Amino acid sequence: MPDIRLCLEAISALLGCKAESASGTSQFTPQDLVNVVALKEFYKQEGYKELEYPSLGTLSLHDLDEQDLYSSPPAIEGPPESLQVTVKINPEDFFHPQYDYDFTNIKDGDRKFMRGNELYVRPCGWNRVALRVMQKYDGGDRWLGTGADAWPVSYQGKNMDGSLILTHSGNPDDQPKFLDVAATALRKVETRGRGVYSTPDIRIAATYCKRFKSKVDGKTYQVVLQNRINPEKRQNCQRPDVWLVYIPEDSNDVKTRAIVQESIRPYGLLLKQV
């Protein structure tokens, strides 16, 4: 397993607040981690400036890419409110080293793998830190298996929103009115579907993932979440490498969080040195 301090830095980079090691029960679970990552991108897409999350409080949604979460705050301007948030994580009940897998030097070539009747593009070139999620959900661990009743694998990266696709902005169950426009329109608000996006292709996730420079070894890393996605909750987009968990317009914060929680479950923190 990579240095615990490096793993906590990666979590800090994803959350936009400080993650620190602590004894006792973690105030934050792996499910909370994927919830916050997904909800931050969703609410940012909706035009919000902050996210309120139980056990964390208020998190800023403005871009923290250039912020150093471990340095002293600026002398003149106060730090964003989310930089004042600290989440306590007990590594023993958050990580599951028994299931770590280092794909750094693995190349699959033409080999194919399946998870839940979907092609599984393994994260070759990445080092996976396993999250402790076994026996944490109702219905057992079949969702985490390799059989036909397992959930497919998806990857969650920062900035994964509706700019990934061209779609109508309504319910994906409605008859779609696809937009035949140039690729430059991909980032226009009116082309974004309403919901949470992920991808079965690690190469797509890598394009949108978070980078951070480690205080542990001075190296720069990319970080991506490896999840399983509920096949009954995800929608197929026009692009086969993008999946959508649709969030209806009338969803309040509690319902939105519940939709994410019942649709996406994390099981790996992926790190790659760049």
C-alpha positions as a printed Julia matrix, in Angstrom:
274×3 Matrix{Float64}:
   0.0     0.0     0.0
   1.28    3.5    -0.78
   2.16    5.76    2.15
  -0.99    6.52    4.14
  -0.06   10.2     4.11
  -0.03   10.16    0.31
  -3.46    8.5     0.26
  -4.84   11.17    2.59
  -3.38   13.87    0.35
  -5.22   12.28   -2.6
  -8.48   12.31   -0.65
  -7.86   15.94    0.33
  -7.37   16.81   -3.33
 -10.66   15.17   -4.29
 -12.64   16.76   -1.47
 -11.07   20.22   -1.48
 -10.54   20.05    2.29
  -8.02   18.51    4.66
  -8.15   14.77    5.36
  -6.22   13.74    8.46
  -5.46   10.42   10.08
  -7.2     9.74   13.39
  -7.92    6.89   15.77
 -11.42    5.72   16.58
 -14.29    5.61   14.12
 -13.89    7.65   10.94
 -16.32   10.54   10.6
 -16.21    9.93    6.86
 -16.78    6.7     4.9
 -15.75    5.65    1.37
 -19.39    6.17    0.35
 -19.22    9.72    1.67
 -16.12   10.23   -0.46
 -17.8     9.33   -3.75
 -20.94   11.22   -2.69
 -19.02   14.45   -2.17
 -16.95   14.11   -5.36
 -20.08   13.49   -7.43
 -22.23   16.11   -5.71
 -19.58   18.82   -5.97
 -19.47   18.46   -9.74
 -23.25   18.23  -10.02
 -23.96   21.33   -7.93
 -21.18   23.26   -9.63
 -22.81   22.41  -12.95
 -26.11   23.69  -11.55
 -24.5    27.03  -10.74
 -24.15   26.69   -6.96
 -21.14   28.07   -5.08
 -21.23   25.8    -2.02
 -22.16   22.28   -0.97
 -23.57   21.46    2.44
 -22.71   17.91    3.49
 -23.42   16.14    6.8
 -20.3    15.62    8.94
 -18.36   18.16    6.84
 -20.43   21.32    6.79
 -19.91   23.86    4.02
 -17.58   23.11    1.11
 -16.71   25.71   -1.49
 -17.27   24.65   -5.1
 -14.88   27.14   -6.65
 -11.75   25.77   -8.31
  -9.12   24.85   -5.72
  -6.59   23.44   -8.18
  -3.99   26.07   -7.35
  -4.65   26.03   -3.62
  -2.22   24.28   -1.31
  -4.38   22.54    1.27
  -1.47   22.07    3.66
   0.17   25.47    3.54
  -0.54   28.55    5.62
  -3.5    30.63    4.42
  -2.86   33.77    2.36
  -1.75   36.76    4.41
  -4.36   39.19    3.08
  -7.37   37.24    1.92
  -8.84   34.59    4.18
  -8.9    31.03    2.84
 -12.09   29.63    1.3
 -14.36   28.22    3.94
 -13.82   24.64    2.73
 -10.08   24.98    3.42
 -10.95   25.36    7.08
 -12.77   22.0     7.06
 -10.9    18.94    8.32
 -12.2    15.4     7.95
 -10.89   12.75   10.35
 -10.25    9.32    8.81
  -9.11    6.18   10.58
  -7.02    4.34    7.95
  -7.84    0.97    9.54
 -11.56    1.26    8.87
 -11.28    3.27    5.64
  -8.69    1.32    3.62
  -8.54   -2.43    2.91
  -4.9    -3.27    2.01
  -5.72   -6.95    1.44
  -7.36   -5.95   -1.85
  -4.84   -3.38   -3.06
  -3.67   -3.99   -6.62
  -0.82   -2.28   -8.39
  -1.59   -2.01  -12.13
   1.36    0.33  -12.73
   3.34   -2.05  -14.94
   0.46   -4.15  -16.28
  -0.62   -4.08  -19.92
  -3.75   -6.01  -20.85
  -3.37   -5.79  -24.62
  -6.24   -7.7   -26.24
  -7.35   -9.38  -23.0
 -10.94   -8.63  -22.03
 -12.53   -8.59  -18.6
 -16.2    -8.37  -17.65
 -18.05   -7.02  -14.64
 -21.83   -7.23  -14.56
 -22.13   -8.04  -18.29
 -20.15   -4.92  -19.14
 -16.6    -4.65  -20.42
 -14.19   -3.83  -17.61
 -11.31   -1.63  -18.76
  -8.78   -2.28  -16.04
  -6.82    0.75  -14.76
  -3.47   -0.27  -16.24
  -0.73    2.18  -15.28
  -2.43    3.05  -11.97
  -1.93    1.91   -8.39
  -5.2     0.97   -6.69
  -5.67    1.5    -2.97
  -8.63   -0.61   -1.89
 -11.39    0.98    0.18
 -13.1    -0.93    2.98
 -16.57   -1.45    1.55
 -17.2    -5.18    1.97
 -20.23   -6.05    4.14
 -21.17   -2.39    4.33
 -24.32   -2.53    2.19
 -27.65   -4.34    2.35
 -27.86   -7.32    0.01
 -24.33   -8.57    0.55
 -21.29   -8.09   -1.68
 -22.56   -9.42   -5.01
 -22.39   -5.88   -6.42
 -18.64   -6.11   -5.94
 -18.18   -9.47   -7.63
 -17.26  -10.64  -11.12
 -20.46  -12.44  -12.08
 -23.44  -11.37  -14.15
 -25.19   -9.88  -11.1
 -22.21   -7.66  -10.21
 -22.37   -3.93  -10.87
 -20.27   -2.61  -13.79
 -17.1    -0.62  -13.09
 -17.07    3.13  -13.59
 -14.45    5.79  -12.97
 -15.08    9.17  -11.38
 -12.8    12.09  -12.1
 -12.91   15.76  -11.21
 -14.71   17.98  -13.75
 -16.78   15.09  -15.09
 -20.04   16.79  -15.97
 -22.38   17.31  -18.89
 -19.66   18.95  -20.96
 -18.59   15.4   -21.8
 -21.54   14.87  -24.1
 -24.09   16.51  -26.35
 -27.55   15.86  -25.01
 -30.92   17.42  -24.32
 -31.32   18.9   -20.85
 -34.5    17.02  -19.91
 -35.23   13.55  -18.62
 -33.16   11.01  -20.58
 -36.28    8.8   -20.69
 -37.92   11.4   -22.93
 -37.46   11.34  -26.66
 -34.03   12.97  -27.05
 -33.4    15.92  -29.3
 -29.73   15.54  -30.04
 -27.8    18.63  -31.03
 -25.84   18.45  -34.26
 -23.28   21.08  -33.42
 -19.51   21.4   -33.45
 -17.35   20.08  -30.66
 -16.83   23.65  -29.46
 -20.38   23.58  -28.13
 -19.59   20.79  -25.68
 -19.17   23.2   -22.78
 -22.29   25.26  -23.35
 -24.79   24.97  -20.52
 -27.67   24.05  -22.82
 -25.86   20.92  -24.02
 -25.44   19.43  -20.56
 -27.65   16.64  -19.22
 -28.76   16.98  -15.6
 -27.06   14.46  -13.35
 -23.85   12.8   -12.26
 -21.4    11.54  -14.86
 -18.84    8.75  -14.84
 -17.12    6.6   -17.43
 -16.22    2.92  -17.89
 -12.98    4.01  -19.58
 -10.07    4.94  -17.34
  -8.52    6.89  -20.21
 -11.5     9.26  -20.26
 -11.38    9.66  -16.47
  -7.67   10.42  -16.63
  -8.39   13.34  -18.96
 -10.65   14.96  -16.34
  -8.98   13.82  -13.14
  -7.5    15.84  -10.29
  -3.74   16.37   -9.98
  -1.87   17.23   -6.81
   1.74   17.66   -5.72
   2.55   15.53   -2.72
   4.22   16.95    0.39
   5.32   13.39    1.18
   7.67   12.82   -1.76
   7.46   16.02   -3.83
   6.01   14.14   -6.81
   2.87   14.98   -8.79
   0.03   12.47   -8.93
  -3.29   12.0   -10.66
  -6.17   10.62   -8.61
  -9.39    8.91   -9.75
 -12.1     6.97   -7.9
 -12.87    3.44   -9.07
 -16.54    2.69   -8.47
 -19.32    0.25   -9.24
 -22.45    1.72  -10.77
 -25.99    0.37  -10.32
 -27.04   -0.88  -13.78
 -30.67   -0.04  -12.98
 -29.85    3.59  -12.16
 -27.41    4.6   -14.87
 -28.42    5.98  -18.25
 -26.47    5.41  -21.46
 -25.46    8.61  -23.2
 -24.85    9.15  -26.9
 -21.22    8.38  -26.19
 -20.73    4.74  -25.15
 -17.89    5.79  -22.83
 -20.04    8.11  -20.69
 -22.72    7.08  -18.18
 -25.27    9.34  -16.49
 -27.1     9.02  -13.19
 -30.05   11.31  -13.85
 -31.27   13.65  -11.09
 -34.83   14.95  -11.6
 -35.49   18.68  -11.47
 -37.69   18.42   -8.36
 -35.01   16.68   -6.25
 -34.1    18.42   -3.0
 -30.65   18.04   -1.41
 -31.62   14.95    0.59
 -33.14   13.19   -2.42
 -30.19   14.13   -4.62
 -27.75   12.66   -2.13
 -29.9     9.51   -1.85
 -29.91    9.05   -5.63
 -26.12    9.23   -5.75
 -25.74    6.9    -2.78
 -27.98    4.19   -4.25
 -26.4     4.5    -7.7
 -22.62    4.67   -7.19
 -20.44    2.74   -4.73
 -16.65    3.23   -4.47
 -14.08    0.5    -3.95
 -10.75    1.9    -5.08
  -8.63    5.05   -4.89
  -6.42    5.15   -7.99
  -3.07    6.95   -8.01
  -0.69    7.55  -10.9
   2.57    9.45  -10.84
   2.93   11.98  -13.68
